[in-house]
mmCIF file of C-alpha atoms in Angstrom:
data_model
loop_
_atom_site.group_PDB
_atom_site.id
_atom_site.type_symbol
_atom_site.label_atom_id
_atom_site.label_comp_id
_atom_site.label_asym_id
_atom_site.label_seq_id
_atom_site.Cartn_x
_atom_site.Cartn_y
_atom_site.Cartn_z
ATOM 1 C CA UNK A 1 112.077 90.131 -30.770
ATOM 2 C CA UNK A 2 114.582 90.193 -27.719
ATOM 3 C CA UNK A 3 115.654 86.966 -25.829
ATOM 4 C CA UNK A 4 113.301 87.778 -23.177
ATOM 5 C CA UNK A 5 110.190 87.437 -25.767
ATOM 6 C CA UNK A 6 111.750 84.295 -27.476
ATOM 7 C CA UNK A 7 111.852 82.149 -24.273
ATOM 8 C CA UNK A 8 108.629 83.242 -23.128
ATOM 9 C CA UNK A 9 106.869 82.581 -26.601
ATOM 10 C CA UNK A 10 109.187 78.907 -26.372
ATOM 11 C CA UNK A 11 107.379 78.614 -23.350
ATOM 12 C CA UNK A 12 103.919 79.447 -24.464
ATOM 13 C CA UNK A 13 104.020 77.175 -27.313
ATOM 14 C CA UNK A 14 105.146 74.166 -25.363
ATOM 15 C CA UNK A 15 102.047 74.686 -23.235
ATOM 16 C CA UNK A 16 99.935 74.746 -26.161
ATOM 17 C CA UNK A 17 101.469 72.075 -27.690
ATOM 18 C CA UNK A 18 100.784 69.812 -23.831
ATOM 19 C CA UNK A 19 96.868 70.518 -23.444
ATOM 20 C CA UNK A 20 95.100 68.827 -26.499
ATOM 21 C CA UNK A 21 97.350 65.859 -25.275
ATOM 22 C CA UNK A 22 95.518 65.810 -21.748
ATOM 23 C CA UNK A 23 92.094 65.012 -23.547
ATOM 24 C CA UNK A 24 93.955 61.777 -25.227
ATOM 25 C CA UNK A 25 91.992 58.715 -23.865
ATOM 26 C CA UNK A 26 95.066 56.470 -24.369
ATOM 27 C CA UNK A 27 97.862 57.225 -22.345
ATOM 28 C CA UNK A 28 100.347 54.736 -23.764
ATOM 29 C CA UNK A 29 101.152 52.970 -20.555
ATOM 30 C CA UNK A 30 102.929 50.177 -21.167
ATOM 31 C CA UNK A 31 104.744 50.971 -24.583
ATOM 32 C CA UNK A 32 108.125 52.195 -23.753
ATOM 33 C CA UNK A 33 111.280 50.152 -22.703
ATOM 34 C CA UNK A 34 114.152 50.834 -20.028
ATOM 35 C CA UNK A 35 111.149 52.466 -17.968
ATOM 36 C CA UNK A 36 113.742 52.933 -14.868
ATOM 37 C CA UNK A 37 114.669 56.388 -16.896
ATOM 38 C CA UNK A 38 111.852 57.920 -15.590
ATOM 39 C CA UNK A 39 112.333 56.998 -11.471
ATOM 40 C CA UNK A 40 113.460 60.114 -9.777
ATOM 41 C CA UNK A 41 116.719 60.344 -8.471
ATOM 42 C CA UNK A 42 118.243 62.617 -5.851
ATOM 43 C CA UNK A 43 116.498 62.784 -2.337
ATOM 44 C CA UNK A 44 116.177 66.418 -2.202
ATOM 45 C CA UNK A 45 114.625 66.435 -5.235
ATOM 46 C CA UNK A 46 112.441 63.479 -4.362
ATOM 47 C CA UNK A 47 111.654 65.573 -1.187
ATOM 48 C CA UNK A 48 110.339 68.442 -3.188
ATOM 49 C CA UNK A 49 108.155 66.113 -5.192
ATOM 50 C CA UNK A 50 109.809 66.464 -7.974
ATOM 51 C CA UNK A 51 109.343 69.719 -8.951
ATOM 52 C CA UNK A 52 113.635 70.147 -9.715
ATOM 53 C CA UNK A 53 113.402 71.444 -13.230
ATOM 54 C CA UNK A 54 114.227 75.031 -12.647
ATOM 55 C CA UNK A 55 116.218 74.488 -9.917
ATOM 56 C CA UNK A 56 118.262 71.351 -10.768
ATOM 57 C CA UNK A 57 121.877 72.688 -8.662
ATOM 58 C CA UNK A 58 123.324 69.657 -7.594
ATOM 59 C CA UNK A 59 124.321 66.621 -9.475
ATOM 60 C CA UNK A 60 120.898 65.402 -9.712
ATOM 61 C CA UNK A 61 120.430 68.049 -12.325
ATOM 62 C CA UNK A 62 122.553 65.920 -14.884
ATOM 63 C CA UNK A 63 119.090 63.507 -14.620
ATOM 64 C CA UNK A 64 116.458 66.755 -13.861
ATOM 65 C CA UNK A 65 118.256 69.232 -16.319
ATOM 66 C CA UNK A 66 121.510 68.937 -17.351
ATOM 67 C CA UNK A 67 122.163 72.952 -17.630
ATOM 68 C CA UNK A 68 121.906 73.214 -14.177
ATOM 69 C CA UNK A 69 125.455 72.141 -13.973
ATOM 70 C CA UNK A 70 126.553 74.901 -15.593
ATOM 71 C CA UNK A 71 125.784 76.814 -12.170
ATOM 72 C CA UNK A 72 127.697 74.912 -10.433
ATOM 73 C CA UNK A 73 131.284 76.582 -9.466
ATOM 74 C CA UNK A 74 132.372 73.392 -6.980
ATOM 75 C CA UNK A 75 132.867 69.958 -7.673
ATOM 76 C CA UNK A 76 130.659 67.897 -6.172
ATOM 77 C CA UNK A 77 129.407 64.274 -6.370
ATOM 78 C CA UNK A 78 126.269 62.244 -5.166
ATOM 79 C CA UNK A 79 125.358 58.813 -4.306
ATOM 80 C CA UNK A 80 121.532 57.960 -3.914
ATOM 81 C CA UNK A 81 120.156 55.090 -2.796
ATOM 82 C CA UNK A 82 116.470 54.142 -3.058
ATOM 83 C CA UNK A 83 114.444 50.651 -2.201
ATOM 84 C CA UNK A 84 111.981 50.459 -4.833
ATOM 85 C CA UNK A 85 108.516 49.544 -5.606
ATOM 86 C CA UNK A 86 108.605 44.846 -5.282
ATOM 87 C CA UNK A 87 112.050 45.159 -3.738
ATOM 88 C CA UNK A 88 113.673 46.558 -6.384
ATOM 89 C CA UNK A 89 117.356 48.277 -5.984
ATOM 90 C CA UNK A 90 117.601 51.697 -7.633
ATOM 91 C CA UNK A 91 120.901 53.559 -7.345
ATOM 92 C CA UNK A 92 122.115 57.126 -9.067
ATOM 93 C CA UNK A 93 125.557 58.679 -8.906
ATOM 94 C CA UNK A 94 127.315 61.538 -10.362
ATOM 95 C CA UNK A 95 129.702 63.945 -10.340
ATOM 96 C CA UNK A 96 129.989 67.359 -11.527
ATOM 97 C CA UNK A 97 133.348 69.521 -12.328
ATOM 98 C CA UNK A 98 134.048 72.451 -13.219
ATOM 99 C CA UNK A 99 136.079 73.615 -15.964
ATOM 100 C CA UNK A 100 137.124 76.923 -15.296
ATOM 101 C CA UNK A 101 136.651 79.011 -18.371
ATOM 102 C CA UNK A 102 135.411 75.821 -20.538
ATOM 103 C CA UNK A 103 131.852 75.377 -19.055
ATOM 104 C CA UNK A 104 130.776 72.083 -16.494
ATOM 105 C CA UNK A 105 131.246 68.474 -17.336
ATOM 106 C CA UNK A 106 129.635 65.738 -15.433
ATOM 107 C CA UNK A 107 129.200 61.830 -15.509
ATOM 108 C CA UNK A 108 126.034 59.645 -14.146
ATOM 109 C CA UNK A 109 125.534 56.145 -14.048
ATOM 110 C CA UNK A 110 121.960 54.335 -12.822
ATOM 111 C CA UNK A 111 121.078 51.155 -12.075
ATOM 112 C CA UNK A 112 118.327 49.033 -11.100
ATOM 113 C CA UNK A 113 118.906 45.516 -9.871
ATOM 114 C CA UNK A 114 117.152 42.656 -8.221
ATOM 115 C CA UNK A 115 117.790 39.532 -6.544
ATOM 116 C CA UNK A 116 118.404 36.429 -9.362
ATOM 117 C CA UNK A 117 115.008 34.373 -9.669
ATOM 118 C CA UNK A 118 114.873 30.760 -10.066
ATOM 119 C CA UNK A 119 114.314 30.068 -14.281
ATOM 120 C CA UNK A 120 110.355 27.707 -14.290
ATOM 121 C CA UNK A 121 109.459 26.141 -17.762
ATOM 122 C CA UNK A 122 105.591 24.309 -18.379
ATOM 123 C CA UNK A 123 107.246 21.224 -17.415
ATOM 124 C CA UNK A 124 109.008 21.943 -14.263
ATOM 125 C CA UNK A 125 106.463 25.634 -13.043
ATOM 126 C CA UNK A 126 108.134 24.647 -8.938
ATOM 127 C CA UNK A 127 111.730 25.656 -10.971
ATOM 128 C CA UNK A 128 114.814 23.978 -12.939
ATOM 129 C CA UNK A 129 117.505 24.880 -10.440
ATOM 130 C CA UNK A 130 118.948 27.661 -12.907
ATOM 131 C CA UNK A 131 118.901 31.062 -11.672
ATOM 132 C CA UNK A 132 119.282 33.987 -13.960
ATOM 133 C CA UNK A 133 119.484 37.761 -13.417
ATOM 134 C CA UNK A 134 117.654 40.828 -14.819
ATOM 135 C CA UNK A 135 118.080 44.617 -14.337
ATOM 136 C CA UNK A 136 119.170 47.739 -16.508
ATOM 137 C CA UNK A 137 121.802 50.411 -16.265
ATOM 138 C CA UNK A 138 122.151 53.607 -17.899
ATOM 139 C CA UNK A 139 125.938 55.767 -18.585
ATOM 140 C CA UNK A 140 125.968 59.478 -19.501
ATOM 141 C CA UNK A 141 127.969 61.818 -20.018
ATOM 142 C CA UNK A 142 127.333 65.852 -19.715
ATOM 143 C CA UNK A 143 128.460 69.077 -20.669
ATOM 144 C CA UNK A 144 126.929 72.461 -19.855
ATOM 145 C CA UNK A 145 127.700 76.095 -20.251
ATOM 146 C CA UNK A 146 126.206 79.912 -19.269
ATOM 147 C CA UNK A 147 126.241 81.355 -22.479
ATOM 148 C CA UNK A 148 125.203 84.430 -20.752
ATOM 149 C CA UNK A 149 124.607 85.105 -16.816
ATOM 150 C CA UNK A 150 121.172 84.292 -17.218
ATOM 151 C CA UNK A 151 121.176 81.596 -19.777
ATOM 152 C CA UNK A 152 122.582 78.299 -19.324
ATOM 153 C CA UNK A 153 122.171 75.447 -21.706
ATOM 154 C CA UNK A 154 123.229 71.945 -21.344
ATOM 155 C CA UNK A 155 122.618 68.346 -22.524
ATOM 156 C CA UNK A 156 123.783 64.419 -21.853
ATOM 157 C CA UNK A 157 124.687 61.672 -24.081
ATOM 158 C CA UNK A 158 123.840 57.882 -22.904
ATOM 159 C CA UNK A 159 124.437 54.787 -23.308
ATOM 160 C CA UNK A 160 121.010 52.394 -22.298
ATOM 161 C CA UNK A 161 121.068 48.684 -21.411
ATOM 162 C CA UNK A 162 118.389 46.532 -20.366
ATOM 163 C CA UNK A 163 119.020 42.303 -19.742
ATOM 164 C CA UNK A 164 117.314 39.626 -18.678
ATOM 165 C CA UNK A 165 119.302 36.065 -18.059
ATOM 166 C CA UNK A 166 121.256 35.885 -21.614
ATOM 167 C CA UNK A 167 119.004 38.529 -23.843
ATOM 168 C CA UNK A 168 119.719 42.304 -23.576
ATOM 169 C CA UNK A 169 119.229 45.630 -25.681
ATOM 170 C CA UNK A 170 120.696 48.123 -25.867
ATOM 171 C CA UNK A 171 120.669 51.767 -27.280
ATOM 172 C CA UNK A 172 121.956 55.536 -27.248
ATOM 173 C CA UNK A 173 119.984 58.327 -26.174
ATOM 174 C CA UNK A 174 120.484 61.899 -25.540
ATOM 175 C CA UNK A 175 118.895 64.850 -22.774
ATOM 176 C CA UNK A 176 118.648 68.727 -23.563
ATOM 177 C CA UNK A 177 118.065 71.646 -21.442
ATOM 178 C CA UNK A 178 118.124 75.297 -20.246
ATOM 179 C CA UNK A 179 117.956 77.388 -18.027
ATOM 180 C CA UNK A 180 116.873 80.789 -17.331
ATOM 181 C CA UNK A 181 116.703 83.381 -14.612
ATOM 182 C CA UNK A 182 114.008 85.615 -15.339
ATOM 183 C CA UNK A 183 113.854 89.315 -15.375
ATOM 184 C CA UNK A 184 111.669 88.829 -11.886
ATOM 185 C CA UNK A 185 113.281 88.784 -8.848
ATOM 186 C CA UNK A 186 113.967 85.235 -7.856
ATOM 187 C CA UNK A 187 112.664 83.344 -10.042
ATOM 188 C CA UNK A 188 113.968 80.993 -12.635
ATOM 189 C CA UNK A 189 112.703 79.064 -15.626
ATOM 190 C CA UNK A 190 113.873 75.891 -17.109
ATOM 191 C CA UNK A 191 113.156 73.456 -19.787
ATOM 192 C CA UNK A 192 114.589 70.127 -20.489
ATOM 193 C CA UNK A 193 113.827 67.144 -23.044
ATOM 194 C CA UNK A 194 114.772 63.649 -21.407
ATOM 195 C CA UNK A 195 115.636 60.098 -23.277
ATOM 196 C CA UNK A 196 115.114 61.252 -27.157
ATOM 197 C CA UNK A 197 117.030 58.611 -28.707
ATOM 198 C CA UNK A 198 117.273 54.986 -30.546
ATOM 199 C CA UNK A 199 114.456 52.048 -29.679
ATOM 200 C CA UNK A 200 115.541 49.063 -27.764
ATOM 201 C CA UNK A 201 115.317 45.378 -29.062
ATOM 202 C CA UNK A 202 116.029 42.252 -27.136
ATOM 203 C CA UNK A 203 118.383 40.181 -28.741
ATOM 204 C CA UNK A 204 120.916 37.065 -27.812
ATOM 205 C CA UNK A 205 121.279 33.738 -27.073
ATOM 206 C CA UNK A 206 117.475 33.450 -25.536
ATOM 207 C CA UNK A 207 116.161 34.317 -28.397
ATOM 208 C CA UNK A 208 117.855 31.132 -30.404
ATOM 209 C CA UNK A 209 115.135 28.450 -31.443
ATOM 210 C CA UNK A 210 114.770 25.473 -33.587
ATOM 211 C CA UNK A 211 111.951 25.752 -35.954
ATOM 212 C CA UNK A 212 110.371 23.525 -38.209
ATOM 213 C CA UNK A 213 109.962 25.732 -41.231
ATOM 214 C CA UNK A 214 108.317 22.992 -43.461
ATOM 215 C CA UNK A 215 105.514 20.525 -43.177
ATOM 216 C CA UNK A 216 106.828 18.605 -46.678
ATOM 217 C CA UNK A 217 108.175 15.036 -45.912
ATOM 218 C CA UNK A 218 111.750 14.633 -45.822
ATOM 219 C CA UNK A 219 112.783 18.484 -44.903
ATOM 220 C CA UNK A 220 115.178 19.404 -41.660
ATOM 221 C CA UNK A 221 112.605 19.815 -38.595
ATOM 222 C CA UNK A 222 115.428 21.889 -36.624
ATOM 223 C CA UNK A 223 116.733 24.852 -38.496
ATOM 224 C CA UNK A 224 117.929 27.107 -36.467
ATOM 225 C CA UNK A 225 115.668 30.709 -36.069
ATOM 226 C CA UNK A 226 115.826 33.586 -34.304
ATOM 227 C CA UNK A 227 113.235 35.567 -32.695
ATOM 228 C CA UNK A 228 112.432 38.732 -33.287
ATOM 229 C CA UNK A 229 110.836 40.954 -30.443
ATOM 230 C CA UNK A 230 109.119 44.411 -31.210
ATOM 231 C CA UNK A 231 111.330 47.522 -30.991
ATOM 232 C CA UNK A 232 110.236 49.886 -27.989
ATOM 233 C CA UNK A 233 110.549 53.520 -27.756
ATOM 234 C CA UNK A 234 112.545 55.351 -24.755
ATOM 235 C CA UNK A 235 110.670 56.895 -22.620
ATOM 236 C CA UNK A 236 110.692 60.283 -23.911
ATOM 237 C CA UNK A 237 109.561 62.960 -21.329
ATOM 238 C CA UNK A 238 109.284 66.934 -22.016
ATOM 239 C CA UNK A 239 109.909 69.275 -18.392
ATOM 240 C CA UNK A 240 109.261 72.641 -18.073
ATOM 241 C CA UNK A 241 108.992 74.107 -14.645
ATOM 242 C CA UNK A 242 109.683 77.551 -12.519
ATOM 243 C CA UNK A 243 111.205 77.607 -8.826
ATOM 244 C CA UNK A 244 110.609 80.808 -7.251
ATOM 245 C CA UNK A 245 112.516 82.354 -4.225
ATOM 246 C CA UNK A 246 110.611 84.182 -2.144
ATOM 247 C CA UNK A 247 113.102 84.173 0.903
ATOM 248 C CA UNK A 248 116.629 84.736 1.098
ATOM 249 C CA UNK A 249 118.250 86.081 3.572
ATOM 250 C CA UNK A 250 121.427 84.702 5.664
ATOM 251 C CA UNK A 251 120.075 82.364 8.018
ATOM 252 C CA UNK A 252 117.003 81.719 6.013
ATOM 253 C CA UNK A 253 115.522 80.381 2.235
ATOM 254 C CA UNK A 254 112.147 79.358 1.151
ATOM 255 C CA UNK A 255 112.268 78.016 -2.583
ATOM 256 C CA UNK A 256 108.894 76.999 -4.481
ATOM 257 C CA UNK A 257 109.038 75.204 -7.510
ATOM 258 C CA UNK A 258 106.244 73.876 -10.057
ATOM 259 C CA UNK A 259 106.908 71.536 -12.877
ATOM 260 C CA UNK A 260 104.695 70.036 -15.866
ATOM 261 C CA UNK A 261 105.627 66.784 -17.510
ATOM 262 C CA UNK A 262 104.516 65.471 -20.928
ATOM 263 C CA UNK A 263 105.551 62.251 -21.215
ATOM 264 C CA UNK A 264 105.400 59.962 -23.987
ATOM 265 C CA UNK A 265 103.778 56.751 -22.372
ATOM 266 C CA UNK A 266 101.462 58.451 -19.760
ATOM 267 C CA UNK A 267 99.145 61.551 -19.254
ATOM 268 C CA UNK A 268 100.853 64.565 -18.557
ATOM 269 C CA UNK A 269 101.240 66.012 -15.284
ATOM 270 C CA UNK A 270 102.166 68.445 -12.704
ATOM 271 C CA UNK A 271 104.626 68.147 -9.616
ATOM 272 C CA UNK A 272 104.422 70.560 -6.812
ATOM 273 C CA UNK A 273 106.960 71.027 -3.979
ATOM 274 C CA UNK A 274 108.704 73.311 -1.812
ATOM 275 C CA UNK A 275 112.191 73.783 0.247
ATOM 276 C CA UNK A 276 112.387 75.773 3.596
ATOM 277 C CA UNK A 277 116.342 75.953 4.928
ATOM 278 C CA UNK A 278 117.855 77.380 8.457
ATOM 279 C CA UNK A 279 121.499 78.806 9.595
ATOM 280 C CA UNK A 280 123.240 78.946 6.057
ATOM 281 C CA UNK A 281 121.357 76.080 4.690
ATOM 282 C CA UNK A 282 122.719 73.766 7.573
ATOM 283 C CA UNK A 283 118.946 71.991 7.891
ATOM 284 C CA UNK A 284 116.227 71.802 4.817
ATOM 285 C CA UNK A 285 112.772 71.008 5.398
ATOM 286 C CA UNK A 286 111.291 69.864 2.448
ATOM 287 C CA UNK A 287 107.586 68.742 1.230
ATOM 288 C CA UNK A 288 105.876 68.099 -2.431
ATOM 289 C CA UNK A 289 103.570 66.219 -3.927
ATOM 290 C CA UNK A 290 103.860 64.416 -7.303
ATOM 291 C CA UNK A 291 101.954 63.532 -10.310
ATOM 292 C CA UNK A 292 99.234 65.601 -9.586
ATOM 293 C CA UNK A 293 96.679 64.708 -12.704
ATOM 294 C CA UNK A 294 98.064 61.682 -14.051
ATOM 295 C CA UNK A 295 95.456 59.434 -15.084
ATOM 296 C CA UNK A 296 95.049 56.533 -11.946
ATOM 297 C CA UNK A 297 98.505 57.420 -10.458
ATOM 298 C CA UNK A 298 99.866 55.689 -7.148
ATOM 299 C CA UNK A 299 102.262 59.130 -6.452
ATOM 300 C CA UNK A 300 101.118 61.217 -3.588
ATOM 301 C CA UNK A 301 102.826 63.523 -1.399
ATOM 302 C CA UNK A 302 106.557 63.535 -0.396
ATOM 303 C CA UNK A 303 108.611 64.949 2.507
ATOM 304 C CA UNK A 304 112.252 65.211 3.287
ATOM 305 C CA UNK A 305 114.883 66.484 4.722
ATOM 306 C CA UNK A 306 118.438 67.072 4.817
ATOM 307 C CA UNK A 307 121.095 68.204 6.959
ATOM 308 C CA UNK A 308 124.659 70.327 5.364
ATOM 309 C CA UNK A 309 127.777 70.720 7.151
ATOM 310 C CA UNK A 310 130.800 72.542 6.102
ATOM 311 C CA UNK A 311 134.549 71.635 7.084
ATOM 312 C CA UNK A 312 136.179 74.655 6.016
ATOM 313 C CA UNK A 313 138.520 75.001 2.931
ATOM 314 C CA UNK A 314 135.631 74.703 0.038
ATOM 315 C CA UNK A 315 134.414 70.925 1.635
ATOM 316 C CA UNK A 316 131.158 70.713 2.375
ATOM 317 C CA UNK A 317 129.144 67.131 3.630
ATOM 318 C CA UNK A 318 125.180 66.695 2.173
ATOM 319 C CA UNK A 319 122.917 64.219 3.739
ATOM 320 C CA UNK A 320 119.384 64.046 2.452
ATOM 321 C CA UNK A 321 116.437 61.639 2.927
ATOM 322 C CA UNK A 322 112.737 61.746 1.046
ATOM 323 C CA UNK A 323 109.484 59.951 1.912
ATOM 324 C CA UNK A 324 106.488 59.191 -0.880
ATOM 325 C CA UNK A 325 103.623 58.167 -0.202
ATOM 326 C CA UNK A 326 102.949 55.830 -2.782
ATOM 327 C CA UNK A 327 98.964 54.433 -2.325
ATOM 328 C CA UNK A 328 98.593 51.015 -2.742
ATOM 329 C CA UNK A 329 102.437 50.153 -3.566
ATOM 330 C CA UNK A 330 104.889 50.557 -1.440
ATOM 331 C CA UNK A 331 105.914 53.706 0.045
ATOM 332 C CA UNK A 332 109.419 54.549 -1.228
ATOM 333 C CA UNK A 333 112.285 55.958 1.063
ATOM 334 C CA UNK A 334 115.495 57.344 -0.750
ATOM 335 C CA UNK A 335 118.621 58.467 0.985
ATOM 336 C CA UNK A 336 121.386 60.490 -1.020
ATOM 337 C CA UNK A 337 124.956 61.882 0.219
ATOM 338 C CA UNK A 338 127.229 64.647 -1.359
ATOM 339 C CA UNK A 339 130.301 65.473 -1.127
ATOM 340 C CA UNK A 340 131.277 69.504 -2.468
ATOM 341 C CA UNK A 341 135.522 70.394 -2.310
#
């Protein structure tokens, strides 16, 4: 069996191994922790409703599919920005580089953050006057390589952390993937596995009660106890998706790209989206639409846009924004910027 036949029976299995799941009547919403793993980043990707997978050739691709950044022959770093869903703050950056000869490291670091809320007990529900914080972050770091010139495999190591006033977990996780260009002219296959790792347990000074452990006369009513919450899962996502070139010429590109999810606290689903670029890739047009049969999704269709300018000697400028529609939430805007030398 040639490589060729291996991927595509890789391929074919994964599919089977996605459809019996689609008939599940539970979807599992709900049952994962540090759910901000699974918020798109990147604007062009965003832009292209998600469907990044296969193409995954900017730093986003460290969060899409990490060996995408072993096609990557510039440095290059991005900052995104994004106002979430109930005025939440949700920001990804990275960098890519190079290592000529040794493959492509990169770092990534996420956040989401909100504005501290006022702490309310049974006694006093109008507030105490103490104010406490909450949010998560997530640190990873990524190596990739072209073991061939049309195979390219990669993966990320994190670190996870979720708090909330003096409580926090905290846990190590890990992303795999690869990509493929196809025998077919212009188009490309990729795969990835996202947030396989350890569960996530809140723990710390919160969690500290007295507790009377006794109802005999004469015992200590306050020993000190601690509570113990459940232990919650990462959200563990399979990708597999195929971008497909059917223009490219100079002055002009036209990329299409399809991706399938399987996730493991939802119904799986499909993202669909689509980049058209002018004069060298200068100005991107960009349009999508994602979670196409997810079981009583929000996510509808995205555009974007994004403009490239280069300075001469190797450093080039991105700006990109996206749009989603998101139905009864709040539609999301996300701007990103890179920076190539």
């Amino acid at each position: 069996m040639n490589t060729f036949q291996r991927v595509t029976t890789t391929v074919l299995l994964i599919a089977a191994w996605m459809v019996p799941a689609h008939a599940q009547l539970v979807t599992k919403v709900g049952t994962t922790a540090a759910k901000f793993l699974s918020i798109p980043v990147g604007a062009r990707a965003l832009g292209m409703g998600g469907a990044f997978v296969a193409l995954a050739d900017d730093p986003s691709a460290l969060y899409w599919n990490p060996a995408g950044a072993a096609r990557m022959y510039q440095s290059e770093v991005l900052f995104s920005h994004m106002n979430w869903i109930a005025d939440v703050n949700f920001n990804y950056a990275a960098i890519v580089l190079p290592l000529e000869g040794a493959g492509t490291a990169g770092i990534n670091f996420t956040s989401l953050t909100m504005e501290e809320m006022e702490r309310t007990t049974e006694a006093q529900p109008d507030g105490t006057g103490q104010f406490f914080s909450v949010g998560s972050f997530a640190v990873g770091v990524s190596y990739a390589r072209n073991l061939t010139d049309w195979f390219s495999i990669g993966g990320t190591v994190k670190y996870v952390n979720e708090y909330i006033w003096n409580s926090k977990s905290k846990a190590f996780g890990f992303d795999l993937g690869t990509l493929f260009t196809t025998p077919f002219e212009g188009i490309k296959f990729g795969a990835a596995i996202a947030n396989y790792g350890e569960r996530l347990q809140m723990s710390g000074d919160d969690l500290l009660v007295q507790k009377d452990v006794s109802s005999n006369a004469g015992n200590d009513p306050n020993v000190n106890a601690d509570l113990r919450t459940d232990q919650y899962d990462l959200p563990l996502v399979v990708r597999i998706g195929l971008a497909y070139e059917p223009l490219s010429s100079e002055d002009q590109h036209l990329v299409l790209a399809v991706d399938a999810a399987h996730p493991n606290d939802n119904s799986e689903s499909i993202n669909l989206g689509g980049e058209y670029s002018l004069f060298q890739k200068m100005l991107s047009l960009r349009g999508g639409y994602r979670a196409l049969g997810q079981r009583d999704s929000e996510e509808q269709f995205t555009l974007g846009g994004g403009l490239r300018y280069d300075f001469g000697n190797n450093l080039i400028v991105k700006v990109d924004y996206a749009y989603e529609k998101f139905g009864r939430l709040s539609n999301v805007q996300k701007f990103s910027v890179g920076l190539m030398w």
